[in-house]
Amino acid sequence: MHDPAQTTHLIHHPYTPPGGFEAPQPGVFKASTVYFPTVADMRSREWKNKSAYTYGLHGTPTTYVLEERLCSLEGGAKCLLVPSGLAAIATTSLALLRSGDEVLIPDNAYGPNKALAEGELQHWGIGHAYYDPMNPQDLRKRITLDTRLVWLEAPGSVTMEFPDLAALIRICHERGVLCALDNTWGAGLAFKPFDLLGNGDLGVDISVHALTKYPSGGGDVFMGSIITRDQALHLKLKLCHMRLGLGVGANDVESVLRSLPSMGLRYTAQDEAGRALARWWQQQPQCVQLLHPAFEDAPGHAHWLEVCGAHERKPLAAGLFSVVVDDRYTQAQIDAFCDDLKLFRIGYSWGGPVSLVVPYDLKQMRSHPQSHVKPGHVLRFSLGLEATQDLIEDLQRSLHQHLPK
Ligand SMILES: *Cc1c(COP(=O)(O)O)cnc(C)c1O
């Protein structure tokens, strides 16, 4: 189960409705312009510490409510909202890196994080290197005097390896380098990024989250968050955020606020369904490897257990896993298997109501050899909210048709 108290807190949040009006959802305030009663008042208002409203881009009562709820979800103190999960990654890197600096990114990171480093940061004189997230000593070796930021992701994109987050974070702290976690998979539910082991001793500096996925839950909203506990670090990020002009629409914020109270239930249901499907795949002879951190043979399973089991409840995982299908099938057969699925749709952005499948070609995605992944065709599945038995029947039918034993 997810932590039920966390869900309770998302619902019973100290939001103050306008006088005489109380309802389940907070009000939606929309503004570019904010009025000042006098010029003197205009001059005296300070937007950076949220003590006053000055301009829609700097925050509204609606964005403040979502920011506060996300802080309580992830255990952070300060939050920034940006127009997508990728914008959260980009803003973090842009705020903290200067020409001559270097950023380290796990080789199995969300692909566009690497594309940002290669396609943009590099042209501004910001170097990057990819480290092996499953080998903390590789990270240690790659940190140089120029390293200013280390990205973390748990588990890795598509191949789902769960790294030794505690070891990676400790190395960053020892070397005095900031670490930022892409916490989209954990969603603030599976583990606590600012209190990783549940003893208050260890946490990341920054947690970014693609709200597009589980918090939105609808497959229809783009948004991202950047959460910190450190006021000075938050201010640095906030100034960059302001200078880049990144705002979010009130209606999108409303959608996320409306979905947040059900996120714990959805996450748990999608986790259970994901594990049921993963167990089913394990029994199919076409499947040569299952990549799901909650399964014993998966790379990094023990690290998943350590971090996601740190809070004395059944360890959670997102409803997301990959399988490696036997090499003896052709790409055309794999594609036909995907095309012929009726309930699983072909698409990228998980966390919504519809189950999805994507075939990946690892050779195009990784810089380091992937010896822990068996040769074959990698298929990534994400769970929606359909009945598990219907999903299994869908897979069974297409598998039988296109990938005969
Ligand atoms: C989807 C995703 C993002 C990016 O989110 P967008 O809102 O689509 O830009 C970043 N990181 C991870 C791990 C994701 O799954």
Short mmCIF file of N, CA, C and O in Angstrom, two decimals, residues 141-259:
data_model
loop_
_atom_site.label_atom_id
_atom_site.label_comp_id
_atom_site.label_asym_id
_atom_site.label_seq_id
_atom_site.Cartn_x
_atom_site.Cartn_y
_atom_site.Cartn_z
N LYS A 141 34.72 8.23 -9.92
CA LYS A 141 35.85 8.43 -10.83
C LYS A 141 35.60 9.60 -11.80
O LYS A 141 36.53 10.29 -12.20
N ARG A 142 34.36 9.80 -12.16
CA ARG A 142 34.07 10.80 -13.19
C ARG A 142 33.87 12.21 -12.65
O ARG A 142 33.83 13.17 -13.41
N ILE A 143 33.71 12.35 -11.33
CA ILE A 143 33.55 13.69 -10.77
C ILE A 143 34.89 14.42 -10.84
O ILE A 143 35.90 13.91 -10.38
N THR A 144 34.89 15.57 -11.49
CA THR A 144 36.12 16.37 -11.60
C THR A 144 35.92 17.70 -10.88
O THR A 144 34.84 17.97 -10.35
N LEU A 145 36.93 18.54 -10.92
CA LEU A 145 36.80 19.86 -10.29
C LEU A 145 35.75 20.71 -10.99
O LEU A 145 35.25 21.68 -10.43
N ASP A 146 35.42 20.36 -12.22
CA ASP A 146 34.43 21.13 -12.98
C ASP A 146 32.99 20.63 -12.79
O ASP A 146 32.05 21.27 -13.23
N THR A 147 32.85 19.46 -12.15
CA THR A 147 31.50 18.89 -12.01
C THR A 147 30.68 19.72 -11.03
O THR A 147 31.08 19.90 -9.88
N ARG A 148 29.54 20.19 -11.48
CA ARG A 148 28.69 21.02 -10.62
C ARG A 148 27.36 20.36 -10.30
O ARG A 148 26.66 20.78 -9.40
N LEU A 149 26.99 19.38 -11.13
CA LEU A 149 25.66 18.79 -10.96
C LEU A 149 25.71 17.34 -11.38
O LEU A 149 26.30 17.01 -12.41
N VAL A 150 25.08 16.49 -10.57
CA VAL A 150 24.94 15.06 -10.91
C VAL A 150 23.45 14.75 -10.96
O VAL A 150 22.72 15.01 -10.00
N TRP A 151 23.02 14.22 -12.09
CA TRP A 151 21.63 13.76 -12.20
C TRP A 151 21.53 12.32 -11.72
O TRP A 151 22.45 11.52 -11.93
N LEU A 152 20.40 12.03 -11.07
CA LEU A 152 20.09 10.68 -10.62
C LEU A 152 18.72 10.31 -11.16
O LEU A 152 17.87 11.18 -11.34
N GLU A 153 18.53 9.04 -11.39
CA GLU A 153 17.20 8.59 -11.80
C GLU A 153 17.01 7.17 -11.26
O GLU A 153 17.92 6.34 -11.35
N ALA A 154 15.84 6.90 -10.70
CA ALA A 154 15.61 5.57 -10.11
C ALA A 154 14.17 5.14 -10.34
O ALA A 154 13.27 5.80 -9.85
N PRO A 155 13.99 4.04 -11.06
CA PRO A 155 15.00 3.28 -11.78
C PRO A 155 15.31 3.95 -13.12
O PRO A 155 14.75 4.99 -13.43
N GLY A 156 16.24 3.34 -13.88
CA GLY A 156 16.62 3.90 -15.16
C GLY A 156 15.50 3.77 -16.17
O GLY A 156 14.61 2.93 -16.04
N SER A 157 15.56 4.63 -17.17
CA SER A 157 14.55 4.65 -18.22
C SER A 157 14.61 3.36 -19.04
O SER A 157 15.69 2.93 -19.45
N VAL A 158 13.47 2.75 -19.25
CA VAL A 158 13.28 1.58 -20.12
C VAL A 158 13.89 0.29 -19.55
O VAL A 158 13.21 -0.72 -19.46
N THR A 159 15.18 0.33 -19.15
CA THR A 159 15.81 -0.89 -18.65
C THR A 159 15.57 -1.09 -17.16
O THR A 159 15.89 -2.17 -16.63
N MET A 160 15.08 -0.06 -16.47
CA MET A 160 14.53 -0.20 -15.10
C MET A 160 15.50 -0.67 -14.03
O MET A 160 15.08 -1.21 -13.01
N GLU A 161 16.81 -0.45 -14.23
CA GLU A 161 17.77 -0.83 -13.18
C GLU A 161 17.59 0.14 -12.02
O GLU A 161 17.61 1.35 -12.23
N PHE A 162 17.52 -0.37 -10.81
CA PHE A 162 17.44 0.51 -9.64
C PHE A 162 18.84 0.70 -9.08
O PHE A 162 19.48 -0.25 -8.62
N PRO A 163 19.37 1.92 -9.10
CA PRO A 163 20.75 2.14 -8.64
C PRO A 163 20.84 2.15 -7.12
O PRO A 163 19.81 2.23 -6.43
N ASP A 164 22.05 2.11 -6.61
CA ASP A 164 22.28 2.27 -5.18
C ASP A 164 22.25 3.78 -4.90
O ASP A 164 23.28 4.45 -4.82
N LEU A 165 21.02 4.29 -4.78
CA LEU A 165 20.84 5.75 -4.65
C LEU A 165 21.60 6.31 -3.45
O LEU A 165 22.20 7.38 -3.54
N ALA A 166 21.56 5.55 -2.35
CA ALA A 166 22.23 6.05 -1.14
C ALA A 166 23.72 6.25 -1.40
O ALA A 166 24.29 7.28 -1.05
N ALA A 167 24.34 5.26 -2.06
CA ALA A 167 25.78 5.37 -2.34
C ALA A 167 26.06 6.54 -3.29
O ALA A 167 27.01 7.30 -3.09
N LEU A 168 25.22 6.69 -4.32
CA LEU A 168 25.44 7.78 -5.29
C LEU A 168 25.31 9.14 -4.61
O LEU A 168 26.11 10.05 -4.84
N ILE A 169 24.29 9.28 -3.77
CA ILE A 169 24.07 10.57 -3.09
C ILE A 169 25.24 10.86 -2.13
O ILE A 169 25.73 11.99 -2.06
N ARG A 170 25.69 9.83 -1.43
CA ARG A 170 26.81 10.04 -0.48
C ARG A 170 28.06 10.52 -1.22
O ARG A 170 28.78 11.40 -0.74
N ILE A 171 28.30 9.95 -2.40
CA ILE A 171 29.48 10.37 -3.17
C ILE A 171 29.33 11.85 -3.56
O ILE A 171 30.28 12.64 -3.43
N CYS A 172 28.15 12.25 -3.99
CA CYS A 172 27.92 13.66 -4.36
C CYS A 172 28.16 14.56 -3.15
O CYS A 172 28.81 15.60 -3.25
N HIS A 173 27.61 14.17 -1.99
CA HIS A 173 27.77 14.99 -0.79
C HIS A 173 29.25 15.09 -0.39
O HIS A 173 29.74 16.17 -0.09
N GLU A 174 29.93 13.93 -0.43
CA GLU A 174 31.37 13.93 -0.08
C GLU A 174 32.16 14.89 -0.95
O GLU A 174 33.07 15.56 -0.48
N ARG A 175 31.82 14.90 -2.24
CA ARG A 175 32.59 15.72 -3.18
C ARG A 175 32.03 17.13 -3.31
O ARG A 175 32.53 17.93 -4.11
N GLY A 176 30.98 17.43 -2.56
CA GLY A 176 30.42 18.78 -2.58
C GLY A 176 29.74 19.14 -3.89
O GLY A 176 29.75 20.30 -4.31
N VAL A 177 29.17 18.14 -4.55
CA VAL A 177 28.49 18.39 -5.83
C VAL A 177 26.98 18.22 -5.63
O VAL A 177 26.54 17.27 -4.98
N LEU A 178 26.21 19.14 -6.18
CA LEU A 178 24.75 19.04 -6.05
C LEU A 178 24.23 17.83 -6.81
O LEU A 178 24.73 17.51 -7.89
N CYS A 179 23.22 17.17 -6.24
CA CYS A 179 22.58 16.08 -6.98
C CYS A 179 21.09 16.34 -7.12
O CYS A 179 20.42 16.79 -6.19
N ALA A 180 20.62 16.08 -8.34
CA ALA A 180 19.20 16.28 -8.66
C ALA A 180 18.64 14.95 -9.13
O ALA A 180 19.22 14.28 -9.97
N LEU A 181 17.51 14.57 -8.56
CA LEU A 181 16.87 13.30 -8.90
C LEU A 181 15.67 13.56 -9.81
O LEU A 181 14.86 14.44 -9.53
N ASP A 182 15.58 12.79 -10.89
CA ASP A 182 14.34 12.76 -11.65
C ASP A 182 13.43 11.76 -10.94
O ASP A 182 13.63 10.55 -11.04
N ASN A 183 12.45 12.29 -10.21
CA ASN A 183 11.63 11.44 -9.33
C ASN A 183 10.27 11.09 -9.94
O ASN A 183 9.31 10.81 -9.22
N THR A 184 10.19 11.10 -11.26
CA THR A 184 8.91 10.85 -11.91
C THR A 184 8.37 9.45 -11.60
O THR A 184 7.19 9.28 -11.33
N TRP A 185 9.24 8.46 -11.63
CA TRP A 185 8.80 7.08 -11.37
C TRP A 185 8.27 6.93 -9.94
O TRP A 185 7.20 6.36 -9.73
N GLY A 186 9.02 7.44 -8.96
CA GLY A 186 8.62 7.31 -7.56
C GLY A 186 7.43 8.18 -7.20
O GLY A 186 6.67 7.87 -6.29
N ALA A 187 7.28 9.30 -7.91
CA ALA A 187 6.12 10.19 -7.78
C ALA A 187 5.90 10.70 -6.36
O ALA A 187 4.81 11.15 -6.02
N GLY A 188 6.93 10.61 -5.50
CA GLY A 188 6.74 11.04 -4.11
C GLY A 188 6.04 9.99 -3.27
O GLY A 188 5.83 10.18 -2.08
N LEU A 189 5.69 8.86 -3.89
CA LEU A 189 4.95 7.80 -3.19
C LEU A 189 5.82 6.59 -2.87
O LEU A 189 5.72 6.01 -1.80
N ALA A 190 6.65 6.19 -3.82
CA ALA A 190 7.42 4.95 -3.64
C ALA A 190 8.56 5.12 -2.64
O ALA A 190 8.91 4.19 -1.93
N PHE A 191 9.16 6.31 -2.62
CA PHE A 191 10.21 6.58 -1.62
C PHE A 191 10.30 8.08 -1.42
O PHE A 191 9.72 8.85 -2.17
N LYS A 192 11.01 8.45 -0.36
CA LYS A 192 11.10 9.86 -0.01
C LYS A 192 12.46 10.42 -0.43
O LYS A 192 13.47 10.10 0.19
N PRO A 193 12.49 11.25 -1.46
CA PRO A 193 13.78 11.69 -2.02
C PRO A 193 14.62 12.51 -1.04
O PRO A 193 15.84 12.50 -1.14
N PHE A 194 13.97 13.19 -0.09
CA PHE A 194 14.74 14.02 0.84
C PHE A 194 15.02 13.30 2.16
O PHE A 194 15.63 13.85 3.07
N ASP A 195 14.52 12.09 2.28
CA ASP A 195 14.79 11.27 3.47
C ASP A 195 14.79 9.81 3.02
O ASP A 195 13.91 9.02 3.35
N LEU A 196 15.83 9.50 2.28
CA LEU A 196 15.86 8.27 1.51
C LEU A 196 15.71 7.02 2.36
O LEU A 196 15.03 6.07 1.97
N LEU A 197 16.39 7.00 3.51
CA LEU A 197 16.42 5.77 4.30
C LEU A 197 15.47 5.84 5.51
O LEU A 197 15.46 4.94 6.35
N GLY A 198 14.72 6.92 5.58
CA GLY A 198 13.73 7.03 6.65
C GLY A 198 14.32 7.39 8.00
O GLY A 198 13.63 7.32 9.00
N ASN A 199 15.59 7.80 8.02
CA ASN A 199 16.21 8.16 9.31
C ASN A 199 16.63 9.63 9.35
O ASN A 199 17.33 10.07 10.25
N GLY A 200 16.20 10.38 8.33
CA GLY A 200 16.50 11.82 8.31
C GLY A 200 17.93 12.16 7.93
O GLY A 200 18.33 13.32 7.97
N ASP A 201 18.72 11.15 7.54
CA ASP A 201 20.15 11.36 7.32
C ASP A 201 20.56 11.68 5.89
O ASP A 201 21.62 12.26 5.66
N LEU A 202 19.76 11.25 4.93
CA LEU A 202 20.26 11.27 3.57
C LEU A 202 19.16 11.66 2.59
O LEU A 202 18.06 11.10 2.61
N GLY A 203 19.50 12.63 1.72
CA GLY A 203 18.52 13.01 0.71
C GLY A 203 19.17 13.74 -0.44
O GLY A 203 20.32 14.15 -0.36
N VAL A 204 18.43 13.87 -1.51
CA VAL A 204 18.93 14.60 -2.67
C VAL A 204 18.82 16.10 -2.41
O VAL A 204 18.12 16.53 -1.48
N ASP A 205 19.47 16.89 -3.24
CA ASP A 205 19.35 18.35 -3.12
C ASP A 205 18.11 18.85 -3.83
O ASP A 205 17.47 19.81 -3.41
N ILE A 206 17.80 18.20 -4.96
CA ILE A 206 16.69 18.66 -5.80
C ILE A 206 15.93 17.43 -6.29
O ILE A 206 16.54 16.43 -6.69
N SER A 207 14.61 17.53 -6.27
CA SER A 207 13.79 16.47 -6.86
C SER A 207 12.94 17.09 -7.96
O SER A 207 12.19 18.03 -7.70
N VAL A 208 13.10 16.60 -9.18
CA VAL A 208 12.22 17.07 -10.25
C VAL A 208 11.24 15.95 -10.59
O VAL A 208 11.52 14.77 -10.39
N HIS A 209 10.09 16.36 -11.06
CA HIS A 209 8.99 15.41 -11.22
C HIS A 209 8.19 15.82 -12.46
O HIS A 209 7.82 16.97 -12.59
N ALA A 210 7.99 14.88 -13.36
CA ALA A 210 7.08 15.14 -14.48
C ALA A 210 5.65 14.91 -13.98
O ALA A 210 5.19 13.78 -13.89
N LEU A 211 4.99 16.01 -13.63
CA LEU A 211 3.60 15.93 -13.14
C LEU A 211 2.68 15.43 -14.25
O LEU A 211 1.56 15.01 -14.00
N THR A 212 3.19 15.49 -15.46
CA THR A 212 2.53 14.96 -16.65
C THR A 212 2.10 13.50 -16.45
O THR A 212 1.12 13.05 -17.03
N LYS A 213 2.84 12.77 -15.64
CA LYS A 213 2.61 11.33 -15.49
C LYS A 213 1.58 11.08 -14.38
O LYS A 213 0.40 11.27 -14.60
N TYR A 214 2.00 10.61 -13.21
CA TYR A 214 1.03 10.19 -12.19
C TYR A 214 0.20 11.33 -11.60
O TYR A 214 -1.01 11.17 -11.42
N PRO A 215 0.79 12.48 -11.25
CA PRO A 215 -0.06 13.52 -10.65
C PRO A 215 -1.20 13.94 -11.59
O PRO A 215 -2.33 14.10 -11.15
N SER A 216 -0.92 14.11 -12.86
CA SER A 216 -1.98 14.46 -13.81
C SER A 216 -2.92 13.27 -13.98
O SER A 216 -4.14 13.41 -13.88
N GLY A 217 -2.35 12.12 -14.25
CA GLY A 217 -3.15 10.90 -14.32
C GLY A 217 -4.10 10.81 -15.50
O GLY A 217 -4.83 9.83 -15.63
N GLY A 218 -4.12 11.81 -16.35
CA GLY A 218 -5.12 11.81 -17.42
C GLY A 218 -4.53 11.68 -18.81
O GLY A 218 -5.25 11.54 -19.79
N GLY A 219 -3.20 11.72 -18.92
CA GLY A 219 -2.58 11.70 -20.24
C GLY A 219 -2.94 12.94 -21.04
O GLY A 219 -2.93 12.92 -22.28
N ASP A 220 -3.25 14.05 -20.36
CA ASP A 220 -3.73 15.23 -21.08
C ASP A 220 -3.12 16.54 -20.61
O ASP A 220 -3.53 17.61 -21.06
N VAL A 221 -2.16 16.48 -19.70
CA VAL A 221 -1.58 17.72 -19.16
C VAL A 221 -0.06 17.60 -19.14
O VAL A 221 0.46 16.54 -18.80
N PHE A 222 0.61 18.69 -19.51
CA PHE A 222 2.06 18.76 -19.33
C PHE A 222 2.37 19.66 -18.14
O PHE A 222 1.87 20.79 -18.08
N MET A 223 3.20 19.18 -17.24
CA MET A 223 3.69 20.06 -16.17
C MET A 223 4.85 19.39 -15.46
O MET A 223 4.98 18.16 -15.51
N GLY A 224 5.69 20.20 -14.85
CA GLY A 224 6.81 19.66 -14.09
C GLY A 224 6.99 20.45 -12.81
O GLY A 224 6.50 21.58 -12.69
N SER A 225 7.69 19.84 -11.85
CA SER A 225 7.98 20.56 -10.61
C SER A 225 9.47 20.39 -10.27
O SER A 225 10.10 19.41 -10.65
N ILE A 226 9.98 21.39 -9.55
CA ILE A 226 11.37 21.36 -9.06
C ILE A 226 11.30 21.65 -7.57
O ILE A 226 10.90 22.75 -7.18
N ILE A 227 11.65 20.67 -6.76
CA ILE A 227 11.47 20.81 -5.32
C ILE A 227 12.82 20.73 -4.61
O ILE A 227 13.69 19.93 -4.98
N THR A 228 12.97 21.59 -3.61
CA THR A 228 14.21 21.63 -2.82
C THR A 228 13.84 21.80 -1.34
O THR A 228 12.70 22.10 -1.02
N ARG A 229 14.83 21.60 -0.50
CA ARG A 229 14.65 21.94 0.92
C ARG A 229 15.43 23.19 1.28
O ARG A 229 15.23 23.76 2.34
N ASP A 230 16.34 23.57 0.39
CA ASP A 230 17.29 24.63 0.72
C ASP A 230 16.82 25.96 0.10
O ASP A 230 16.65 26.07 -1.11
N GLN A 231 16.65 26.95 0.94
CA GLN A 231 16.11 28.23 0.51
C GLN A 231 17.03 28.91 -0.53
O GLN A 231 16.57 29.43 -1.54
N ALA A 232 18.34 28.89 -0.30
CA ALA A 232 19.27 29.57 -1.21
C ALA A 232 19.28 28.87 -2.57
O ALA A 232 19.30 29.51 -3.63
N LEU A 233 19.24 27.55 -2.55
CA LEU A 233 19.21 26.78 -3.80
C LEU A 233 17.90 27.05 -4.54
O LEU A 233 17.88 27.24 -5.76
N HIS A 234 16.83 27.09 -3.79
CA HIS A 234 15.52 27.39 -4.39
C HIS A 234 15.55 28.76 -5.07
O HIS A 234 15.06 28.92 -6.20
N LEU A 235 16.14 29.74 -4.41
CA LEU A 235 16.16 31.10 -4.97
C LEU A 235 16.96 31.13 -6.28
O LEU A 235 16.57 31.78 -7.25
N LYS A 236 18.04 30.39 -6.33
CA LYS A 236 18.84 30.31 -7.55
C LYS A 236 18.01 29.74 -8.70
O LYS A 236 18.03 30.26 -9.82
N LEU A 237 17.29 28.68 -8.40
CA LEU A 237 16.42 28.05 -9.41
C LEU A 237 15.28 29.00 -9.79
O LEU A 237 14.92 29.13 -10.96
N LYS A 238 14.76 29.68 -8.81
CA LYS A 238 13.60 30.55 -9.04
C LYS A 238 13.97 31.75 -9.92
O LYS A 238 13.19 32.17 -10.77
N LEU A 239 15.18 32.29 -9.70
CA LEU A 239 15.61 33.43 -10.53
C LEU A 239 15.76 32.99 -11.98
O LEU A 239 15.36 33.71 -12.90
N CYS A 240 16.32 31.81 -12.20
CA CYS A 240 16.47 31.30 -13.56
C CYS A 240 15.09 31.06 -14.17
O CYS A 240 14.83 31.43 -15.32
N HIS A 241 14.22 30.49 -13.40
CA HIS A 241 12.83 30.23 -13.81
C HIS A 241 12.15 31.53 -14.24
O HIS A 241 11.49 31.61 -15.28
N MET A 242 12.35 32.58 -13.46
CA MET A 242 11.76 33.88 -13.76
C MET A 242 12.36 34.47 -15.04
O MET A 242 11.67 34.94 -15.92
N ARG A 243 13.70 34.36 -15.15
CA ARG A 243 14.37 34.95 -16.31
C ARG A 243 14.01 34.23 -17.60
O ARG A 243 14.01 34.82 -18.68
N LEU A 244 13.74 32.95 -17.49
CA LEU A 244 13.35 32.19 -18.69
C LEU A 244 11.86 32.37 -19.01
O LEU A 244 11.40 31.96 -20.06
N GLY A 245 11.13 32.94 -18.07
CA GLY A 245 9.71 33.20 -18.33
C GLY A 245 8.85 31.96 -18.36
O GLY A 245 7.94 31.84 -19.19
N LEU A 246 9.12 31.03 -17.46
CA LEU A 246 8.37 29.78 -17.47
C LEU A 246 7.16 29.86 -16.57
O LEU A 246 7.29 29.96 -15.35
N GLY A 247 5.99 29.83 -17.17
CA GLY A 247 4.78 29.83 -16.36
C GLY A 247 3.93 28.61 -16.69
O GLY A 247 4.20 27.88 -17.64
N VAL A 248 2.94 28.35 -15.85
CA VAL A 248 2.00 27.25 -16.13
C VAL A 248 0.58 27.82 -16.13
O VAL A 248 0.30 28.79 -15.43
N GLY A 249 -0.29 27.21 -16.92
CA GLY A 249 -1.66 27.70 -17.04
C GLY A 249 -2.51 27.25 -15.86
O GLY A 249 -2.37 26.12 -15.38
N ALA A 250 -3.39 28.15 -15.42
CA ALA A 250 -4.22 27.84 -14.24
C ALA A 250 -5.11 26.62 -14.49
O ALA A 250 -5.36 25.85 -13.57
N ASN A 251 -5.57 26.44 -15.70
CA ASN A 251 -6.44 25.28 -15.94
C ASN A 251 -5.67 23.97 -15.87
O ASN A 251 -6.21 22.95 -15.46
N ASP A 252 -4.42 24.02 -16.27
CA ASP A 252 -3.59 22.82 -16.14
C ASP A 252 -3.31 22.53 -14.66
O ASP A 252 -3.34 21.39 -14.22
N VAL A 253 -3.05 23.59 -13.91
CA VAL A 253 -2.83 23.42 -12.47
C VAL A 253 -4.09 22.82 -11.84
O VAL A 253 -4.03 21.91 -11.01
N GLU A 254 -5.23 23.33 -12.27
CA GLU A 254 -6.51 22.80 -11.76
C GLU A 254 -6.63 21.30 -12.04
O GLU A 254 -7.05 20.53 -11.16
N SER A 255 -6.24 20.88 -13.25
CA SER A 255 -6.34 19.45 -13.58
C SER A 255 -5.47 18.62 -12.65
O SER A 255 -5.88 17.55 -12.21
N VAL A 256 -4.28 19.10 -12.38
CA VAL A 256 -3.38 18.34 -11.51
C VAL A 256 -3.93 18.32 -10.08
O VAL A 256 -3.95 17.29 -9.41
N LEU A 257 -4.44 19.48 -9.62
CA LEU A 257 -5.01 19.53 -8.26
C LEU A 257 -6.18 18.57 -8.12
O LEU A 257 -6.42 17.98 -7.09
N ARG A 258 -6.95 18.43 -9.21
CA ARG A 258 -8.12 17.56 -9.17
C ARG A 258 -7.70 16.08 -9.12
O ARG A 258 -8.38 15.25 -8.54
N SER A 259 -6.58 15.77 -9.74
CA SER A 259 -6.14 14.37 -9.81
C SER A 259 -5.30 13.93 -8.61
O SER A 259 -5.19 12.75 -8.33
#
